[in-house]
Coordinates of C-alpha atoms in Angstrom, one line a residue:
Chain A
E1 CA 6.5 30.6 24.7
A2 CA 9.0 33.5 24.7
Q3 CA 9.7 34.4 28.3
V4 CA 12.1 35.3 31.1
T5 CA 12.0 32.9 34.0
Q6 CA 13.3 33.4 37.5
N7 CA 13.8 30.9 40.4
P8 CA 12.9 30.8 43.1
R9 CA 9.9 33.1 43.1
Y10 CA 9.9 33.5 46.9
L11 CA 12.7 32.9 49.3
I12 CA 13.2 33.4 53.1
T13 CA 16.8 33.1 54.3
V14 CA 19.1 34.2 57.1
T15 CA 21.9 36.7 57.2
G16 CA 25.2 35.3 55.7
K17 CA 23.8 32.3 53.9
K18 CA 24.9 32.4 50.3
L19 CA 22.1 32.2 47.7
T20 CA 21.7 32.4 44.0
V21 CA 18.6 33.6 42.1
T22 CA 18.6 32.1 38.6
C23 CA 17.4 34.0 35.5
S24 CA 16.9 32.4 32.1
Q25 CA 15.5 33.7 28.8
N26 CA 14.6 31.7 25.7
M27 CA 14.6 34.5 23.2
N28 CA 18.3 34.5 22.2
H29 CA 18.6 38.0 23.7
E30 CA 22.1 39.6 23.9
Y31 CA 21.2 41.9 26.8
M32 CA 20.2 40.9 30.4
S33 CA 19.8 42.9 33.5
W34 CA 18.9 42.7 37.2
Y35 CA 16.8 45.2 39.1
R36 CA 15.6 45.5 42.7
Q37 CA 12.4 47.3 43.7
D38 CA 11.9 48.8 47.1
P39 CA 8.9 50.8 48.4
G40 CA 9.5 54.5 47.8
L41 CA 12.7 53.9 45.8
G42 CA 11.4 52.6 42.5
L43 CA 13.3 50.2 40.3
R44 CA 17.1 50.3 40.6
Q45 CA 19.5 48.5 38.4
I46 CA 22.0 46.1 40.1
Y47 CA 24.0 44.7 37.2
Y48 CA 23.7 44.3 33.5
S49 CA 25.3 42.2 30.7
M50 CA 25.5 43.2 27.1
N51 CA 26.7 39.8 26.0
V52 CA 28.3 36.6 27.1
E53 CA 31.2 37.2 29.5
V54 CA 30.5 41.0 29.5
T55 CA 28.9 42.3 32.7
D56 CA 28.9 45.8 34.2
K57 CA 27.6 47.6 37.4
G58 CA 24.3 49.3 37.6
D59 CA 23.5 51.9 40.3
V60 CA 23.3 49.5 43.3
P61 CA 25.8 46.6 42.8
E62 CA 27.2 46.4 46.3
G63 CA 26.7 43.0 47.9
Y64 CA 25.8 41.3 44.6
K65 CA 27.7 39.3 42.0
V66 CA 26.7 38.1 38.6
S67 CA 28.0 35.9 35.8
R68 CA 27.2 35.4 32.1
K69 CA 28.7 32.2 31.0
E70 CA 25.9 31.4 28.6
K71 CA 23.7 33.6 26.6
R72 CA 20.4 32.4 28.1
N73 CA 21.4 32.5 31.8
F74 CA 22.3 35.4 34.1
P75 CA 22.3 34.4 37.8
L76 CA 22.4 36.8 40.6
I77 CA 24.5 35.8 43.6
L78 CA 24.3 37.1 47.1
E79 CA 27.5 35.8 48.8
S80 CA 26.6 37.0 52.3
P81 CA 23.0 38.3 52.3
S82 CA 22.0 41.0 54.8
P83 CA 18.6 42.3 55.8
N84 CA 19.0 45.4 53.6
Q85 CA 18.9 43.1 50.6
T86 CA 15.3 42.2 51.4
S87 CA 13.6 43.3 48.3
L88 CA 11.7 42.3 45.1
Y89 CA 14.1 41.3 42.4
F90 CA 13.4 41.4 38.6
C91 CA 15.5 40.0 35.8
A92 CA 15.0 41.4 32.3
S93 CA 16.3 40.9 28.8
S94 CA 16.3 42.6 25.4
L95 CA 17.4 41.6 22.0
W96 CA 20.2 44.1 21.7
R97 CA 21.2 46.6 24.4
L98 CA 18.5 49.0 25.6
A99 CA 17.5 50.1 22.1
D100 CA 15.0 47.3 22.1
T101 CA 12.0 46.3 24.1
Q102 CA 13.0 44.9 27.5
Y103 CA 11.1 41.9 28.8
F104 CA 10.8 41.3 32.6
G105 CA 10.7 38.1 34.5
P106 CA 8.0 37.4 37.1
G107 CA 10.1 38.6 40.0
T108 CA 11.7 37.0 43.1
R109 CA 10.6 38.2 46.5
L110 CA 13.5 37.8 49.0
L111 CA 13.4 38.2 52.8
V112 CA 16.6 38.1 54.7
L113 CA 16.2 37.6 58.4
Chain B
I1 CA 23.1 58.5 39.5
L2 CA 21.0 60.2 36.8
N3 CA 17.8 62.0 37.7
V4 CA 14.6 60.9 36.0
E5 CA 11.5 62.6 37.2
Q6 CA 7.9 61.7 36.6
S7 CA 4.8 63.8 37.2
P8 CA 2.3 63.7 38.6
Q9 CA 3.0 61.1 41.2
S10 CA -0.6 59.9 41.1
L11 CA -3.7 60.7 39.1
H12 CA -7.4 59.8 39.6
V13 CA -9.7 60.2 36.6
Q14 CA -13.1 59.2 35.6
E15 CA -13.7 56.5 32.9
G16 CA -13.6 58.2 29.5
D17 CA -11.3 61.0 30.5
S18 CA -8.1 61.6 28.6
T19 CA -4.9 62.1 30.5
N20 CA -1.2 62.6 30.2
F21 CA 2.0 62.2 32.2
T22 CA 5.4 63.6 32.0
C23 CA 8.9 62.1 32.2
S24 CA 11.9 64.4 32.5
F25 CA 15.4 63.2 31.9
P26 CA 18.9 64.5 31.2
S27 CA 19.2 65.9 27.7
S28 CA 22.8 64.9 27.3
N29 CA 24.1 61.5 26.2
F30 CA 20.6 60.3 25.2
Y31 CA 20.3 56.7 23.9
A32 CA 16.8 55.5 24.6
L33 CA 13.7 56.2 26.6
H34 CA 11.4 53.4 27.7
W35 CA 7.8 53.5 28.9
Y36 CA 6.4 50.6 30.9
R37 CA 3.0 49.7 32.4
W38 CA 3.1 48.0 35.8
E39 CA 0.1 46.5 37.4
T40 CA 0.1 45.4 41.1
A41 CA 1.5 41.9 41.6
K42 CA 2.8 41.7 38.0
S43 CA 6.0 42.5 36.2
P44 CA 6.6 45.8 34.3
E45 CA 5.3 45.4 30.7
A46 CA 7.0 47.4 27.9
L47 CA 4.8 50.0 26.1
F48 CA 7.3 51.9 24.0
V49 CA 11.0 52.3 23.3
M50 CA 11.9 55.7 21.8
T51 CA 15.3 56.5 20.4
L52 CA 14.9 59.5 18.1
N53 CA 14.1 63.1 18.9
G54 CA 10.6 63.8 17.7
D55 CA 9.6 60.2 17.9
E56 CA 5.9 59.5 18.3
K57 CA 4.6 56.0 19.1
K58 CA 1.1 54.7 19.4
K59 CA -0.5 51.5 20.7
G60 CA -4.3 51.6 20.7
R61 CA -5.4 54.4 23.0
I62 CA -2.0 55.1 24.4
S63 CA 0.6 57.2 22.7
A64 CA 4.0 58.8 23.6
T65 CA 6.1 61.6 22.3
L66 CA 9.8 62.4 22.8
N67 CA 11.9 65.5 23.0
T68 CA 15.5 64.7 23.6
K69 CA 16.8 68.3 23.2
E70 CA 14.8 69.5 26.1
G71 CA 14.7 66.2 28.0
Y72 CA 11.1 65.2 28.3
S73 CA 8.6 62.6 27.1
Y74 CA 4.8 62.6 27.4
L75 CA 2.5 59.6 27.7
Y76 CA -1.1 60.1 26.6
I77 CA -4.1 57.9 27.3
K78 CA -7.2 58.7 25.4
G79 CA -10.6 57.8 26.8
S80 CA -9.2 56.1 30.0
Q81 CA -10.8 52.8 31.0
P82 CA -10.7 51.1 34.4
E83 CA -8.3 48.5 33.0
D84 CA -5.8 51.3 32.4
S85 CA -5.3 51.6 36.1
A86 CA -1.7 50.9 36.8
T87 CA 1.7 52.6 37.5
Y88 CA 3.4 54.0 34.4
L89 CA 7.2 54.0 34.5
C90 CA 9.7 55.7 32.3
A91 CA 13.3 54.7 32.1
F92 CA 16.2 56.7 30.6
S93 CA 18.9 54.5 29.2
N94 CA 22.3 54.5 27.7
A95 CA 23.3 51.3 25.9
G96 CA 23.4 49.2 29.1
K97 CA 22.5 51.3 32.1
S98 CA 18.9 52.2 32.9
T99 CA 17.5 54.7 35.4
F100 CA 13.9 54.6 36.2
G101 CA 11.6 57.3 37.4
D102 CA 9.3 56.6 40.4
G103 CA 6.3 56.3 38.2
T104 CA 2.8 57.8 37.9
T105 CA 0.0 55.8 39.4
L106 CA -3.2 56.1 37.5
T107 CA -6.6 55.1 38.9
V108 CA -9.6 55.2 36.6
K109 CA -13.0 55.2 38.3
P110 CA -15.9 53.6 36.5

């Protein structure tokens, strides 16, 4: 089944403890992206990647890192999480840039205490 | 950060009513406009990707139009059903960057 998967789906952590949220797609998509969703603020883009080894900042990249070493994986790294990074995170992918349909993963709900 | 506005913020209609929403976006440097349907506790689901001025797309009872010169897109739902209840998002994109509107929440009463 063609899909975007994220792990973990739910995570409670403490301030300063490094964490990684994984994202993987099995559709051979070139483009991948991370978003966060906060009440009253809508979906905001964190980082995106147009291809392997090519990443760029979205609108809210502070406090996050990403890497794209393989086409199928696009992990989101929080080196030192803070409570303001408590949010619902979505990974998404599309075949080629944003001229194609974007498919979203199931979401990861993160709580930073 | 680009400004993408959706109106109305929310809409309550009766089953069988037809309805439409608006998405306004910058008219310069246009690349693509996306519409998504987002149900509570699920992920956004793509409805349409529109790239050309004058584009019209249709999927069942839902259709969309695009005017890139004036910077707006309309989403229409014909004969709304309770299962159409959801938040409808639009997103303005360049090749890689995507800016979402806050969405229009539609509630369809039986």
